[in-house]
């Protein structure tokens, strides 16, 4: 069991959205419930939900889409009882690719939602 610490980034591989949309699909529920369980079990943890896109859309659309996707995840958590002050959200657009945008697989990897641990144990 690895210990998480402030600054860690956890990629949520199983959060799904339809292309160019920011409504969370039903298939995302198990992954969201894992995050919810973690946050409920660690009330001193504050996180940032970060949205990322691949390089296909314009910068403006990528920024808007990634921000709305991150907000959708934060809002889902808030509706389950996690206060917004513990769950910030930010769209990073296409600024931080983690794979090549030259392949469909790479573009798929770049289109992601991540959780960054902002603080824990009051730190």
XYZ file of N, CA and C in Angstrom:
369
model
N 0.854 -1.199 0.000
C 0.000 0.000 0.000
C 0.885 1.242 0.000
N 0.944 1.934 -1.116
C 1.811 3.099 -1.211
C 1.172 4.296 -0.529
N 1.996 5.041 0.163
C 1.516 6.246 0.837
C 1.477 7.385 -0.178
N 0.386 8.132 -0.139
C 0.335 9.304 -1.002
C 0.825 10.498 -0.201
N 1.305 11.501 -0.909
C 1.796 12.691 -0.236
C 1.415 13.933 -1.018
N 1.556 15.049 -0.360
C 1.277 16.342 -0.990
C 2.073 16.452 -2.287
N 1.416 16.912 -3.353
C 2.074 17.070 -4.638
C 1.886 15.887 -5.570
N 1.482 14.728 -5.035
C 1.263 13.558 -5.878
C 0.131 13.825 -6.872
N 0.283 13.241 -8.071
C -0.757 13.339 -9.095
C -1.217 11.931 -9.434
N -2.511 11.707 -9.336
C -3.102 10.403 -9.618
C -3.953 10.541 -10.871
N -3.623 9.774 -11.888
C -4.400 9.821 -13.123
C -5.630 8.942 -12.962
N -6.786 9.485 -13.308
C -8.035 8.732 -13.246
C -8.287 8.154 -14.631
N -7.893 6.913 -14.821
C -7.960 6.314 -16.157
C -9.369 5.932 -16.586
N -10.284 5.837 -15.666
C -11.601 5.324 -16.026
C -12.710 6.366 -15.849
N -12.374 7.622 -16.112
C -13.383 8.679 -16.168
C -13.620 8.944 -17.654
N -14.868 8.805 -18.085
C -15.178 8.878 -19.509
C -16.152 9.998 -19.824
N -15.923 10.612 -20.972
C -16.807 11.637 -21.515
C -17.009 11.324 -22.988
N -18.143 11.741 -23.522
C -18.316 11.639 -24.972
C -17.418 12.668 -25.628
N -17.055 12.437 -26.879
C -16.159 13.348 -27.610
C -16.685 14.777 -27.569
N -15.804 15.687 -27.222
C -16.098 17.125 -27.200
C -17.207 17.520 -26.229
N -17.511 16.671 -25.259
C -18.541 16.982 -24.268
C -17.955 16.840 -22.874
N -18.689 17.326 -21.891
C -18.185 17.238 -20.521
C -19.174 16.611 -19.541
N -20.218 15.951 -20.073
C -21.079 15.173 -19.190
C -20.355 13.858 -18.900
N -20.278 13.508 -17.635
C -19.616 12.267 -17.239
C -20.510 11.098 -17.629
N -19.929 10.061 -18.230
C -20.740 8.907 -18.627
C -20.920 7.947 -17.457
N -21.940 7.114 -17.575
C -22.274 6.123 -16.542
C -21.091 5.206 -16.228
N -20.274 4.899 -17.237
C -19.128 4.000 -17.060
C -18.090 4.576 -16.095
N -18.170 5.865 -15.802
C -17.215 6.515 -14.907
C -17.532 6.305 -13.434
N -18.743 5.857 -13.124
C -19.189 5.787 -11.726
C -18.250 4.997 -10.816
N -17.772 3.795 -11.197
C -16.880 3.072 -10.282
C -15.614 3.861 -9.929
N -15.009 4.513 -10.907
C -13.796 5.299 -10.644
C -14.112 6.502 -9.751
N -15.227 7.160 -10.009
C -15.620 8.304 -9.185
C -15.900 7.863 -7.751
N -16.520 6.697 -7.603
C -16.809 6.207 -6.256
C -15.528 5.874 -5.490
N -14.488 5.418 -6.201
C -13.191 5.187 -5.547
C -12.625 6.490 -5.005
N -12.692 7.550 -5.798
C -12.202 8.859 -5.368
C -13.023 9.344 -4.175
N -14.325 9.187 -4.264
C -15.219 9.593 -3.188
C -14.872 8.862 -1.889
N -14.684 7.557 -1.958
C -14.327 6.757 -0.781
C -13.019 7.255 -0.185
N -12.040 7.519 -1.048
C -10.750 8.032 -0.586
C -10.921 9.363 0.142
N -11.671 10.293 -0.470
C -11.842 11.614 0.135
C -12.640 11.538 1.436
N -13.660 10.684 1.467
C -14.448 10.535 2.697
C -13.598 9.927 3.817
N -12.696 9.020 3.435
C -11.838 8.373 4.420
C -10.656 9.210 4.855
N -10.405 10.289 4.143
C -9.270 11.174 4.439
C -9.751 12.622 4.448
N -10.487 12.999 5.491
C -11.132 14.322 5.491
C -10.161 15.499 5.512
N -8.880 15.228 5.756
C -7.892 16.306 5.786
C -7.218 16.508 4.427
N -7.626 15.736 3.417
C -7.004 15.839 2.092
C -7.776 16.841 1.228
N -7.014 17.756 0.625
C -7.551 18.731 -0.320
C -6.933 18.424 -1.673
N -7.749 18.435 -2.731
C -7.260 18.042 -4.051
C -7.629 19.068 -5.118
N -6.924 18.973 -6.229
C -7.298 19.695 -7.438
C -7.603 18.668 -8.510
N -8.766 18.805 -9.127
C -9.118 17.978 -10.279
C -8.629 18.735 -11.509
N -7.746 18.108 -12.275
C -7.205 18.751 -13.471
C -7.694 18.060 -14.727
N -8.223 18.840 -15.651
C -8.669 18.301 -16.933
C -7.627 18.571 -18.008
N -7.411 17.606 -18.895
C -6.446 17.732 -19.988
C -7.068 17.223 -21.279
N -6.643 17.781 -22.404
C -7.123 17.335 -23.709
C -5.935 16.943 -24.590
N -6.243 16.370 -25.747
C -5.179 16.129 -26.732
C -5.006 17.411 -27.555
N -4.185 17.351 -28.611
C -3.875 18.567 -29.358
C -4.817 18.855 -30.522
N -5.892 18.096 -30.658
C -6.788 18.276 -31.802
C -7.591 19.582 -31.752
N -8.226 19.918 -30.634
C -9.050 21.135 -30.658
C -8.202 22.404 -30.612
N -8.847 23.528 -30.907
C -8.175 24.817 -30.764
C -7.813 25.012 -29.295
N -6.872 25.895 -29.031
C -6.458 26.171 -27.648
C -7.645 26.625 -26.811
N -8.460 27.503 -27.366
C -9.614 28.021 -26.621
C -10.589 26.900 -26.271
N -10.903 26.054 -27.265
C -11.842 24.965 -27.019
C -11.238 23.959 -26.043
N -9.949 23.657 -26.183
C -9.284 22.711 -25.284
C -9.325 23.220 -23.845
N -9.067 24.514 -23.660
C -9.109 25.101 -22.316
C -10.508 25.002 -21.720
N -11.502 25.351 -22.526
C -12.889 25.326 -22.051
C -13.340 23.892 -21.750
N -13.048 22.970 -22.666
C -13.459 21.576 -22.486
C -12.792 20.963 -21.258
N -11.486 21.164 -21.116
C -10.775 20.564 -19.980
C -11.264 21.160 -18.657
N -11.537 22.459 -18.644
C -12.046 23.106 -17.426
C -13.427 22.567 -17.066
N -14.290 22.414 -18.075
C -15.640 21.906 -17.817
C -15.629 20.451 -17.368
N -14.709 19.648 -17.911
C -14.611 18.249 -17.479
C -14.127 18.165 -16.036
N -13.126 18.964 -15.695
C -12.637 18.974 -14.311
C -13.744 19.438 -13.365
N -14.479 20.453 -13.786
C -15.581 20.969 -12.967
C -16.676 19.917 -12.804
N -16.944 19.149 -13.858
C -17.972 18.109 -13.781
C -17.610 17.073 -12.719
N -16.329 16.703 -12.644
C -15.889 15.730 -11.637
C -15.999 16.343 -10.239
N -15.544 17.595 -10.091
C -15.637 18.273 -8.789
C -17.093 18.404 -8.343
N -17.973 18.725 -9.285
C -19.393 18.878 -8.966
C -20.002 17.540 -8.550
N -19.624 16.457 -9.235
C -20.120 15.126 -8.868
C -19.715 14.803 -7.431
N -18.458 15.060 -7.092
C -17.975 14.796 -5.730
C -18.701 15.670 -4.717
N -18.950 16.927 -5.079
C -19.655 17.839 -4.189
C -21.072 17.353 -3.913
N -21.737 16.841 -4.952
C -23.106 16.332 -4.770
C -23.135 15.107 -3.858
N -21.986 14.430 -3.735
C -21.900 13.266 -2.845
C -21.437 13.669 -1.439
N -21.298 14.974 -1.205
C -20.996 15.442 0.146
C -19.581 15.960 0.384
N -18.765 16.033 -0.643
C -17.413 16.574 -0.463
C -17.462 18.082 -0.732
N -17.138 18.911 0.263
C -17.256 20.361 0.064
C -16.305 20.880 -1.018
N -16.762 21.896 -1.749
C -15.956 22.464 -2.831
C -14.614 23.003 -2.338
N -14.527 23.436 -1.074
C -13.233 23.949 -0.614
C -12.167 22.853 -0.560
N -12.586 21.593 -0.581
C -11.620 20.483 -0.604
C -11.322 20.003 -2.022
N -12.141 20.437 -2.980
C -12.007 19.948 -4.354
C -11.959 21.131 -5.321
N -10.763 21.595 -5.606
C -10.593 22.651 -6.612
C -10.638 21.987 -7.991
N -10.808 22.774 -9.035
C -10.777 22.201 -10.384
C -10.148 23.191 -11.336
N -9.435 22.662 -12.330
C -8.724 23.519 -13.274
C -8.586 22.796 -14.605
N -8.750 23.537 -15.674
C -8.533 22.990 -17.007
C -7.152 23.387 -17.505
N -6.392 22.412 -17.965
C -5.045 22.666 -18.475
C -4.986 22.594 -19.998
N -6.130 22.320 -20.632
C -6.157 22.259 -22.092
C -5.176 21.232 -22.613
N -4.389 21.641 -23.610
C -3.451 20.715 -24.242
C -2.002 21.027 -23.885
N -1.782 21.758 -22.799
C -0.438 22.215 -22.425
C 0.492 21.129 -21.902
N -0.031 20.062 -21.328
C 0.821 19.068 -20.661
C 0.576 17.652 -21.178
N 0.939 17.393 -22.435
C 0.743 16.030 -22.950
C 1.650 15.042 -22.218
N 1.166 13.819 -22.046
C 1.971 12.761 -21.423
C 2.319 11.678 -22.435
N 1.826 11.841 -23.668
C 2.079 10.863 -24.734
C 2.082 11.617 -26.060
N 2.466 10.930 -27.106
C 2.492 11.546 -28.434
C 1.073 11.793 -28.937
N 0.873 12.956 -29.512
C -0.415 13.252 -30.138
C -0.467 12.743 -31.572
N 0.578 12.030 -32.001
C 0.647 11.513 -33.368
C -0.176 10.246 -33.567
N -0.542 9.559 -32.472
C -1.294 8.309 -32.588
C -2.620 8.428 -31.845
N -3.625 7.637 -32.248
C -4.901 7.653 -31.513
C -4.708 7.255 -30.051
N -3.819 6.296 -29.799
C -3.575 5.851 -28.413
C -2.988 6.991 -27.580
N -2.041 7.690 -28.167
C -1.420 8.811 -27.465
C -2.413 9.926 -27.186
N -3.220 10.241 -28.201
C -4.236 11.288 -28.007
C -5.207 10.874 -26.911
N -5.546 9.598 -26.887
C -6.453 9.095 -25.857
C -5.840 9.248 -24.465
N -4.539 8.966 -24.345
C -3.861 9.128 -23.050
C -3.811 10.586 -22.616
N -3.633 11.481 -23.565
C -3.532 12.904 -23.237
C -4.864 13.487 -22.789
N -5.948 12.879 -23.215
C -7.285 13.308 -22.833
C -7.597 12.638 -21.505
N -7.372 13.347 -20.404
C -7.435 12.677 -19.110
C -7.877 13.632 -18.009
N -8.224 13.022 -16.888
C -8.524 13.762 -15.666
C -7.540 13.272 -14.617
N -6.950 14.207 -13.902
C -5.995 13.865 -12.857
C -6.414 14.515 -11.543
N -5.987 13.884 -10.462
C -6.176 14.464 -9.136
C -4.806 14.801 -8.596
N -4.628 16.030 -8.185
C -3.376 16.444 -7.545
C -3.661 16.658 -6.065
N -2.835 16.080 -5.211
C -2.982 16.255 -3.773
C -2.410 17.632 -3.419
N -3.277 18.560 -3.005
C -2.835 19.905 -2.679
C -2.336 19.983 -1.246
N -3.035 19.328 -0.342
C -2.588 19.303 1.054
C -3.237 18.138 1.771
N -2.572 17.706 2.828
C -3.118 16.662 3.687
C -2.557 16.851 5.084
N -3.294 16.387 6.050
C -2.899 16.550 7.457
C -2.642 18.014 7.800
N -3.421 18.900 7.179
C -3.298 20.321 7.482
C -2.049 20.972 6.924
N -1.281 20.261 6.088
C -0.038 20.829 5.528
C -0.349 21.718 4.338
